Amino acid sequence: MNTGIIELLAFGLAAIIAGFFLLISMVRELTPNQRRKWFLGIGLGTGIIAFSLKIGLIVIFSLFPGPMLSLFPEREHELASVIASTDQRNDSRIFKTPYTWQALPTSAPYPEDNPPTAEKIKLGRKLFFDTRLSADGTLSCASCHVLTDDKGGGDGLTASIGIDGKQGTRNAPTVFNAAFQKVLFWDGRASSLEGQAKGPLINPIEMGMPSLDHVVNTVRNIPEYQALFSSTFPTRPSITIDTIAMAIASYERTLITPDSPYDRFIRGDSSALTDKQIRGMALFESTGCILCHSGPNFSAASLFSDDTPYRIFPSIPNTVYEKRHRLNGDLGAAPKDNGSDRGVWRIPSLRNVTRTGPYFHNGSVSSLEEAVRIMAHVQLNKAISNRDTDDRSIQWLNSNKRLRVESHQALSDTEVEEIVAFLESLEGKLPISQQ
């Protein structure tokens, strides 16, 4: 029994004894009538008994906290510690937080000058898989953007292999749900799918065509394409690089995955996510991941966001991760003449991220768990630790003579696993007809 409890017990016993004698004195002096003595005695006595019981309970709870607390139902954790039993799967278990979660639309938006048609989508699919659009006839768009669930719209390589076995320096971004992004490529240099489709065709270490005119001439000289383009674009006299790109972009706008467990959960199926994924979802918000990976496509670079599509990466300098994974070897969209060693990159979508490794612009990280740790540390300045003491920071603010205490400053291994479990809920499948 600690000192505080002993002092409380001593005070309580003294108060009870004093109250007892005070009760006797008041009954004798204030109420000469026998009947009124009983009423006053019962009233005051009840108060003393209630006070005595409270003191007793406090002492018992202090001496035996475990057994006493086990008599009461265990409370569910809140936010990052949310656990809902399987027999309580209903809307009431969905916690309220400031952030509004959104499901992915079931169709992608398109520009006014390129509305989708069945013919255009069919033509775009044919072009997407056609290796004749590369200089050596060995590569197509689908070579680096594999439309299978296990590849997730990427190729699974650290950096993609182009013509003549040339390897690039950047990891292939997924084509899945690219239709919802407002800028494309890792450095965001294309502002539409139509613009993006032209880039790899003439990149010397990708498909390697000498020029866009050469691409057009190649397509024009394939007899089957002449009829297809004429029927698909009846108002355009001939095949152009624009109509080629418009067809490919129209097909790519069908490569969306809006039926993930997360989407079903947001649309009302409260059983779509596991309890572990719910905890990871809460951690995703409370840790700060939503500052960049927000909206239905989990990217501030999406068409749903008014935020800047770019972030400095890594934003925290000189970390062990920066050196280990060569994160500054390529600076992306950062100005080349400002002397900065910080890269600037488009914020990627996290949909199907469990399938699109290895991770980051250089494909230097093979584990999603490790990628989560890196992002938490180099972007959000979180410690990666299982020690409780690392989860809270205390700073003295001399200007106003106050302490600032900040909690949730670290991610434990368990919390990393829970965030990854939530990211698994973003896995969706393409319709078989589009593969």
CSV table of C-alpha atoms in Angstrom, one decimal, residues 9-387:
chain,number,residue,atom,x,y,z
A,9,LEU,CA,-7.2,5.8,4.7
A,10,ALA,CA,-6.1,7.7,7.9
A,11,PHE,CA,-8.1,10.7,6.9
A,12,GLY,CA,-11.1,8.7,6.0
A,13,LEU,CA,-11.2,6.8,9.3
A,14,ALA,CA,-10.7,10.0,11.3
A,15,ALA,CA,-13.6,11.6,9.3
A,16,ILE,CA,-15.8,8.6,9.9
A,17,ILE,CA,-15.1,8.6,13.7
A,18,ALA,CA,-15.6,12.3,13.9
A,19,GLY,CA,-18.8,12.1,11.9
A,20,PHE,CA,-20.1,9.3,14.2
A,21,PHE,CA,-19.6,11.4,17.4
A,22,LEU,CA,-21.0,14.5,15.6
A,23,LEU,CA,-24.1,12.5,14.7
A,24,ILE,CA,-24.7,11.5,18.3
A,25,SER,CA,-24.1,15.1,19.6
A,26,MET,CA,-26.5,16.6,17.0
A,27,VAL,CA,-29.2,14.1,17.6
A,28,ARG,CA,-29.1,14.8,21.4
A,29,GLU,CA,-28.9,18.5,21.2
A,30,LEU,CA,-30.9,19.5,18.2
A,31,THR,CA,-33.9,17.1,18.4
A,32,PRO,CA,-35.5,16.6,21.8
A,33,ASN,CA,-38.4,14.8,20.1
A,34,GLN,CA,-37.8,11.0,20.1
A,35,ARG,CA,-39.4,10.5,16.6
A,36,ARG,CA,-37.4,13.3,15.0
A,37,LYS,CA,-34.2,11.9,16.5
A,38,TRP,CA,-34.7,8.7,14.5
A,39,PHE,CA,-35.3,10.6,11.3
A,40,LEU,CA,-32.2,12.8,11.8
A,41,GLY,CA,-30.1,9.9,12.9
A,42,ILE,CA,-31.0,7.8,9.8
A,43,GLY,CA,-30.4,10.7,7.4
A,44,LEU,CA,-26.9,11.5,8.9
A,45,GLY,CA,-26.0,7.9,9.4
A,46,THR,CA,-26.7,7.0,5.8
A,47,GLY,CA,-24.2,9.7,4.7
A,48,ILE,CA,-21.5,8.4,7.0
A,49,ILE,CA,-22.1,4.8,5.8
A,50,ALA,CA,-21.9,5.8,2.2
A,51,PHE,CA,-18.7,7.7,2.8
A,52,SER,CA,-17.3,4.6,4.6
A,53,LEU,CA,-18.1,2.4,1.7
A,54,LYS,CA,-16.3,4.7,-0.7
A,55,ILE,CA,-13.2,4.7,1.4
A,56,GLY,CA,-13.4,0.9,1.6
A,57,LEU,CA,-13.7,0.5,-2.2
A,58,ILE,CA,-10.8,2.8,-2.8
A,59,VAL,CA,-8.6,0.8,-0.5
A,60,ILE,CA,-9.7,-2.6,-2.1
A,61,PHE,CA,-9.1,-1.3,-5.7
A,62,SER,CA,-5.6,0.0,-4.6
A,63,LEU,CA,-4.6,-3.3,-3.0
A,64,PHE,CA,-6.1,-5.6,-5.6
A,65,PRO,CA,-6.3,-3.7,-8.9
A,66,GLY,CA,-6.1,-6.7,-11.2
A,67,PRO,CA,-8.9,-8.9,-9.8
A,68,MET,CA,-11.2,-6.0,-9.2
A,69,LEU,CA,-10.8,-4.6,-12.7
A,70,SER,CA,-11.4,-8.0,-14.2
A,71,LEU,CA,-14.9,-7.9,-12.9
A,72,PHE,CA,-15.7,-5.1,-15.4
A,73,PRO,CA,-16.0,-5.4,-19.2
A,74,GLU,CA,-12.8,-4.6,-21.1
A,75,ARG,CA,-13.2,-1.4,-23.0
A,76,GLU,CA,-12.4,-1.3,-26.7
A,77,HIS,CA,-9.4,0.8,-27.7
A,78,GLU,CA,-10.1,4.0,-29.5
A,79,LEU,CA,-8.6,5.2,-32.9
A,80,ALA,CA,-5.3,3.3,-33.3
A,81,SER,CA,-6.3,0.7,-30.7
A,82,VAL,CA,-9.8,0.1,-32.0
A,83,ILE,CA,-10.9,-3.5,-31.6
A,84,ALA,CA,-14.4,-4.5,-32.4
A,85,SER,CA,-15.6,-8.0,-31.5
A,86,THR,CA,-17.0,-10.0,-34.5
A,87,ASP,CA,-20.5,-10.1,-33.0
A,88,GLN,CA,-20.5,-6.3,-33.0
A,89,ARG,CA,-20.1,-5.7,-36.7
A,90,ASN,CA,-22.4,-2.8,-37.3
A,91,ASP,CA,-22.3,0.8,-38.2
A,92,SER,CA,-21.9,1.8,-34.5
A,93,ARG,CA,-18.3,0.4,-34.5
A,94,ILE,CA,-17.2,2.8,-37.2
A,95,PHE,CA,-15.4,5.5,-35.2
A,96,LYS,CA,-15.7,9.2,-36.0
A,97,THR,CA,-12.6,11.1,-36.9
A,98,PRO,CA,-12.0,14.5,-38.6
A,99,TYR,CA,-11.0,12.9,-41.9
A,100,THR,CA,-13.6,11.8,-44.4
A,101,TRP,CA,-12.8,8.6,-46.2
A,102,GLN,CA,-14.0,8.1,-49.8
A,103,ALA,CA,-14.5,5.2,-52.1
A,104,LEU,CA,-13.1,5.2,-55.6
A,105,PRO,CA,-15.6,6.1,-58.4
A,106,THR,CA,-16.6,3.1,-60.6
A,107,SER,CA,-15.7,5.0,-63.7
A,108,ALA,CA,-12.8,7.3,-64.6
A,109,PRO,CA,-13.3,10.9,-65.8
A,110,TYR,CA,-12.2,11.9,-69.3
A,111,PRO,CA,-11.4,15.1,-71.2
A,112,GLU,CA,-14.1,16.7,-73.3
A,113,ASP,CA,-12.1,16.2,-76.5
A,114,ASN,CA,-11.6,12.4,-75.9
A,115,PRO,CA,-14.9,10.8,-74.8
A,116,PRO,CA,-14.7,7.0,-74.5
A,117,THR,CA,-16.3,4.7,-77.1
A,118,ALA,CA,-16.2,1.0,-77.3
A,119,GLU,CA,-14.2,1.2,-80.6
A,120,LYS,CA,-11.7,3.6,-79.1
A,121,ILE,CA,-11.1,1.4,-76.1
A,122,LYS,CA,-10.7,-1.7,-78.3
A,123,LEU,CA,-8.2,0.1,-80.5
A,124,GLY,CA,-6.3,1.4,-77.5
A,125,ARG,CA,-6.0,-2.1,-76.0
A,126,LYS,CA,-4.5,-3.4,-79.3
A,127,LEU,CA,-2.0,-0.6,-79.3
A,128,PHE,CA,-1.2,-1.1,-75.6
A,129,PHE,CA,-0.1,-4.7,-76.3
A,130,ASP,CA,1.5,-4.1,-79.7
A,131,THR,CA,5.3,-4.7,-79.6
A,132,ARG,CA,5.6,-3.1,-83.1
A,133,LEU,CA,5.5,0.3,-81.5
A,134,SER,CA,9.0,-0.2,-80.1
A,135,ALA,CA,12.3,0.2,-82.1
A,136,ASP,CA,13.3,-3.4,-82.0
A,137,GLY,CA,9.8,-4.9,-82.0
A,138,THR,CA,10.2,-6.5,-78.5
A,139,LEU,CA,8.4,-4.2,-76.2
A,140,SER,CA,4.9,-2.9,-75.7
A,141,CYS,CA,3.2,-0.7,-73.0
A,142,ALA,CA,2.2,-4.0,-71.4
A,143,SER,CA,5.8,-5.1,-71.0
A,144,CYS,CA,6.4,-2.7,-68.1
A,145,HIS,CA,2.8,-2.4,-67.1
A,146,VAL,CA,1.7,-5.9,-66.6
A,147,LEU,CA,-2.1,-6.3,-66.3
A,148,THR,CA,-2.2,-9.1,-63.8
A,149,ASP,CA,-3.2,-9.0,-60.2
A,150,ASP,CA,0.2,-10.2,-58.9
A,151,LYS,CA,2.1,-7.3,-60.8
A,152,GLY,CA,-0.5,-4.7,-60.0
A,153,GLY,CA,0.1,-2.7,-63.3
A,154,GLY,CA,3.8,-2.6,-62.8
A,155,ASP,CA,6.6,-5.1,-63.7
A,156,GLY,CA,8.0,-6.1,-60.4
A,157,LEU,CA,11.5,-4.9,-61.3
A,158,THR,CA,13.7,-2.4,-59.5
A,159,ALA,CA,13.9,-0.5,-62.7
A,160,SER,CA,12.3,-1.4,-66.0
A,161,ILE,CA,14.2,-3.1,-68.9
A,162,GLY,CA,13.9,-1.3,-72.3
A,163,ILE,CA,15.0,-2.1,-75.8
A,164,ASP,CA,18.3,-4.0,-76.3
A,165,GLY,CA,18.3,-4.9,-72.6
A,166,LYS,CA,18.8,-1.3,-71.5
A,167,GLN,CA,17.8,-0.7,-67.9
A,168,GLY,CA,16.4,2.6,-66.8
A,169,THR,CA,16.9,4.3,-63.4
A,170,ARG,CA,13.3,4.5,-62.2
A,171,ASN,CA,10.7,2.0,-61.1
A,172,ALA,CA,7.7,1.5,-63.3
A,173,PRO,CA,4.7,3.3,-61.8
A,174,THR,CA,1.4,1.3,-61.9
A,175,VAL,CA,-1.0,2.0,-64.7
A,176,PHE,CA,-3.9,0.8,-62.5
A,177,ASN,CA,-6.0,3.9,-61.5
A,178,ALA,CA,-3.6,6.2,-63.3
A,179,ALA,CA,-6.8,7.7,-64.9
A,180,PHE,CA,-7.5,9.4,-61.6
A,181,GLN,CA,-4.1,11.2,-61.4
A,182,LYS,CA,-3.7,14.8,-62.5
A,183,VAL,CA,0.0,14.4,-63.3
A,184,LEU,CA,1.9,11.3,-64.5
A,185,PHE,CA,5.4,9.9,-64.4
A,186,TRP,CA,7.4,10.0,-61.1
A,187,ASP,CA,8.4,13.6,-61.8
A,188,GLY,CA,4.9,14.6,-62.9
A,189,ARG,CA,6.0,15.9,-66.3
A,190,ALA,CA,2.8,14.8,-68.1
A,191,SER,CA,-0.6,16.3,-67.2
A,192,SER,CA,-2.8,13.7,-68.9
A,193,LEU,CA,-2.9,10.1,-70.0
A,194,GLU,CA,-2.8,11.3,-73.6
A,195,GLY,CA,0.4,13.2,-72.9
A,196,GLN,CA,1.9,10.3,-70.9
A,197,ALA,CA,1.3,7.8,-73.6
A,198,LYS,CA,3.7,9.5,-76.0
A,199,GLY,CA,6.7,9.6,-73.7
A,200,PRO,CA,7.8,6.0,-73.5
A,201,LEU,CA,7.5,5.5,-77.3
A,202,ILE,CA,10.5,7.8,-77.9
A,203,ASN,CA,12.4,7.3,-74.7
A,204,PRO,CA,15.8,5.8,-75.8
A,205,ILE,CA,15.9,3.4,-72.9
A,206,GLU,CA,12.3,2.4,-73.1
A,207,MET,CA,10.6,1.7,-76.5
A,208,GLY,CA,13.3,3.7,-78.3
A,209,MET,CA,11.5,5.0,-81.4
A,210,PRO,CA,13.5,7.7,-83.1
A,211,SER,CA,10.6,10.2,-83.2
A,212,LEU,CA,6.9,10.5,-82.8
A,213,ASP,CA,6.7,10.8,-86.6
A,214,HIS,CA,8.4,7.4,-86.9
A,215,VAL,CA,5.7,6.0,-84.5
A,216,VAL,CA,2.9,7.4,-86.7
A,217,ASN,CA,4.5,6.0,-89.9
A,218,THR,CA,4.9,2.6,-88.3
A,219,VAL,CA,1.2,2.5,-87.4
A,220,ARG,CA,0.1,3.8,-90.8
A,221,ASN,CA,2.0,1.0,-92.5
A,222,ILE,CA,0.1,-1.7,-90.6
A,223,PRO,CA,-3.0,-2.4,-92.8
A,224,GLU,CA,-5.2,-3.5,-90.0
A,225,TYR,CA,-4.8,-0.2,-88.2
A,226,GLN,CA,-5.9,1.8,-91.2
A,227,ALA,CA,-9.4,0.4,-91.0
A,228,LEU,CA,-9.6,0.5,-87.2
A,229,PHE,CA,-8.5,4.2,-87.0
A,230,SER,CA,-10.9,5.2,-89.8
A,231,SER,CA,-13.9,3.6,-88.0
A,232,THR,CA,-12.8,4.9,-84.6
A,233,PHE,CA,-12.0,8.5,-85.6
A,234,PRO,CA,-14.3,9.1,-88.6
A,235,THR,CA,-13.8,12.9,-88.5
A,236,ARG,CA,-10.0,12.7,-88.6
A,237,PRO,CA,-8.5,12.2,-92.1
A,238,SER,CA,-5.5,10.2,-91.1
A,239,ILE,CA,-3.6,8.4,-88.3
A,240,THR,CA,-1.8,10.9,-86.0
A,241,ILE,CA,0.2,10.7,-82.8
A,242,ASP,CA,-2.7,12.4,-81.1
A,243,THR,CA,-5.2,9.8,-82.2
A,244,ILE,CA,-2.8,7.0,-81.2
A,245,ALA,CA,-2.4,8.6,-77.7
A,246,MET,CA,-6.2,9.2,-77.4
A,247,ALA,CA,-6.9,5.5,-78.1
A,248,ILE,CA,-4.3,4.3,-75.6
A,249,ALA,CA,-5.5,6.7,-73.0
A,250,SER,CA,-9.1,5.6,-73.5
A,251,TYR,CA,-8.1,2.0,-72.8
A,252,GLU,CA,-6.1,3.0,-69.8
A,253,ARG,CA,-9.1,4.8,-68.3
A,254,THR,CA,-10.7,1.3,-68.0
A,255,LEU,CA,-7.9,0.0,-65.9
A,256,ILE,CA,-9.4,0.9,-62.5
A,257,THR,CA,-9.9,-1.2,-59.4
A,258,PRO,CA,-12.9,0.3,-57.5
A,259,ASP,CA,-14.0,-2.9,-55.8
A,260,SER,CA,-11.4,-3.3,-53.1
A,261,PRO,CA,-12.3,-4.4,-49.5
A,262,TYR,CA,-11.7,-0.8,-48.5
A,263,ASP,CA,-14.2,0.5,-51.1
A,264,ARG,CA,-16.8,-2.0,-50.0
A,265,PHE,CA,-16.3,-1.0,-46.4
A,266,ILE,CA,-16.7,2.7,-47.2
A,267,ARG,CA,-19.9,1.9,-49.2
A,268,GLY,CA,-21.5,0.3,-46.2
A,269,ASP,CA,-20.2,-3.3,-45.9
A,270,SER,CA,-18.9,-3.1,-42.3
A,271,SER,CA,-17.6,-6.7,-42.5
A,272,ALA,CA,-15.3,-5.9,-45.4
A,273,LEU,CA,-12.3,-5.0,-43.2
A,274,THR,CA,-10.8,-7.0,-40.4
A,275,ASP,CA,-10.2,-5.6,-37.0
A,276,LYS,CA,-6.5,-5.4,-37.7
A,277,GLN,CA,-7.2,-3.4,-40.9
A,278,ILE,CA,-9.5,-1.1,-38.9
A,279,ARG,CA,-6.7,-0.4,-36.5
A,280,GLY,CA,-4.3,0.2,-39.4
A,281,MET,CA,-6.8,2.6,-41.0
A,282,ALA,CA,-6.9,4.6,-37.8
A,283,LEU,CA,-3.1,4.6,-37.6
A,284,PHE,CA,-2.9,5.7,-41.3
A,285,GLU,CA,-4.9,8.8,-40.3
A,286,SER,CA,-3.4,9.5,-36.9
A,287,THR,CA,0.2,9.0,-38.0
A,288,GLY,CA,-0.2,11.6,-40.8
A,289,CYS,CA,-0.1,9.4,-43.9
A,290,ILE,CA,-3.3,11.2,-45.1
A,291,LEU,CA,-1.3,14.4,-45.4
A,292,CYS,CA,0.0,13.2,-48.8
A,293,HIS,CA,-2.0,10.0,-49.5
A,294,SER,CA,-5.5,11.4,-49.3
A,295,GLY,CA,-8.8,11.1,-51.2
A,296,PRO,CA,-10.3,8.1,-53.0
A,297,ASN,CA,-7.1,7.3,-54.9
A,298,PHE,CA,-4.8,7.8,-51.9
A,299,SER,CA,-2.8,10.5,-53.5
A,300,ALA,CA,-2.8,14.3,-53.3
A,301,ALA,CA,-1.7,14.2,-56.9
A,302,SER,CA,-5.1,12.9,-57.9
A,303,LEU,CA,-7.9,14.7,-59.8
A,304,PHE,CA,-9.9,14.8,-56.5
A,305,SER,CA,-7.3,17.0,-54.8
A,306,ASP,CA,-6.6,20.8,-54.9
A,307,ASP,CA,-3.3,20.2,-53.1
A,308,THR,CA,0.0,20.3,-54.8
A,309,PRO,CA,0.8,17.0,-56.4
A,310,TYR,CA,4.4,17.1,-55.3
A,311,ARG,CA,6.4,16.5,-52.1
A,312,ILE,CA,10.0,16.8,-51.2
A,313,PHE,CA,11.4,13.3,-50.6
A,314,PRO,CA,13.1,12.6,-48.3
A,315,SER,CA,12.1,15.7,-46.3
A,316,ILE,CA,14.0,14.8,-43.2
A,317,PRO,CA,17.7,14.9,-44.2
A,318,ASN,CA,20.6,12.7,-43.3
A,319,THR,CA,18.7,9.7,-42.0
A,320,VAL,CA,20.1,6.1,-42.1
A,321,TYR,CA,17.4,5.2,-44.7
A,322,GLU,CA,18.5,8.0,-47.0
A,323,LYS,CA,22.0,6.6,-47.3
A,324,ARG,CA,21.0,2.9,-47.2
A,325,HIS,CA,18.5,3.2,-50.1
A,326,ARG,CA,20.2,6.0,-52.1
A,327,LEU,CA,17.1,8.1,-51.9
A,328,ASN,CA,18.9,11.2,-53.1
A,329,GLY,CA,20.6,9.7,-56.2
A,330,ASP,CA,17.9,11.1,-58.4
A,331,LEU,CA,16.1,14.4,-57.5
A,332,GLY,CA,13.1,14.0,-59.8
A,333,ALA,CA,11.4,17.3,-60.5
A,334,ALA,CA,13.6,19.4,-58.2
A,335,PRO,CA,15.2,22.4,-59.9
A,336,LYS,CA,18.7,21.4,-61.1
A,337,ASP,CA,20.2,24.8,-60.4
A,338,ASN,CA,19.3,25.6,-56.8
A,339,GLY,CA,21.9,23.4,-55.2
A,340,SER,CA,19.4,21.4,-53.2
A,341,ASP,CA,20.0,17.7,-52.5
A,342,ARG,CA,16.3,17.1,-51.8
A,343,GLY,CA,14.3,15.3,-54.4
A,344,VAL,CA,10.8,16.5,-55.5
A,345,TRP,CA,8.4,13.8,-56.6
A,346,ARG,CA,4.8,13.3,-57.6
A,347,ILE,CA,2.8,11.6,-54.8
A,348,PRO,CA,2.0,8.1,-56.0
A,349,SER,CA,-1.3,6.4,-55.3
A,350,LEU,CA,-1.3,3.6,-52.7
A,351,ARG,CA,-4.0,1.5,-54.3
A,352,ASN,CA,-2.7,-2.0,-55.0
A,353,VAL,CA,0.6,-1.0,-53.3
A,354,THR,CA,1.0,-4.5,-51.8
A,355,ARG,CA,1.5,-5.7,-55.4
A,356,THR,CA,3.6,-2.9,-56.9
A,357,GLY,CA,7.0,-3.5,-55.1
A,358,PRO,CA,9.8,-2.8,-55.1
A,359,TYR,CA,9.1,0.6,-53.8
A,360,PHE,CA,10.0,4.3,-54.3
A,361,HIS,CA,11.3,6.0,-57.5
A,362,ASN,CA,14.4,3.9,-57.6
A,363,GLY,CA,12.8,0.6,-56.5
A,364,SER,CA,15.4,0.3,-53.7
A,365,VAL,CA,13.0,-1.2,-51.1
A,366,SER,CA,11.6,-4.7,-51.5
A,367,SER,CA,9.5,-4.9,-48.3
A,368,LEU,CA,6.3,-2.9,-47.9
A,369,GLU,CA,6.8,-3.0,-44.1
A,370,GLU,CA,10.2,-1.3,-44.6
A,371,ALA,CA,8.7,1.2,-47.0
A,372,VAL,CA,6.2,2.2,-44.3
A,373,ARG,CA,9.0,2.6,-41.7
A,374,ILE,CA,10.9,4.8,-44.1
A,375,MET,CA,8.0,7.0,-44.9
A,376,ALA,CA,7.1,7.4,-41.3
A,377,HIS,CA,10.6,8.4,-40.4
A,378,VAL,CA,11.9,10.5,-43.4
A,379,GLN,CA,8.5,12.2,-44.1
A,380,LEU,CA,6.7,12.4,-40.8
A,381,ASN,CA,9.7,12.4,-38.4
A,382,LYS,CA,8.4,9.4,-36.5
A,383,ALA,CA,10.7,7.2,-34.5
A,384,ILE,CA,10.6,3.5,-35.3
A,385,SER,CA,10.7,1.9,-31.8
A,386,ASN,CA,8.9,-0.5,-29.5
A,387,ARG,CA,9.8,1.5,-26.4
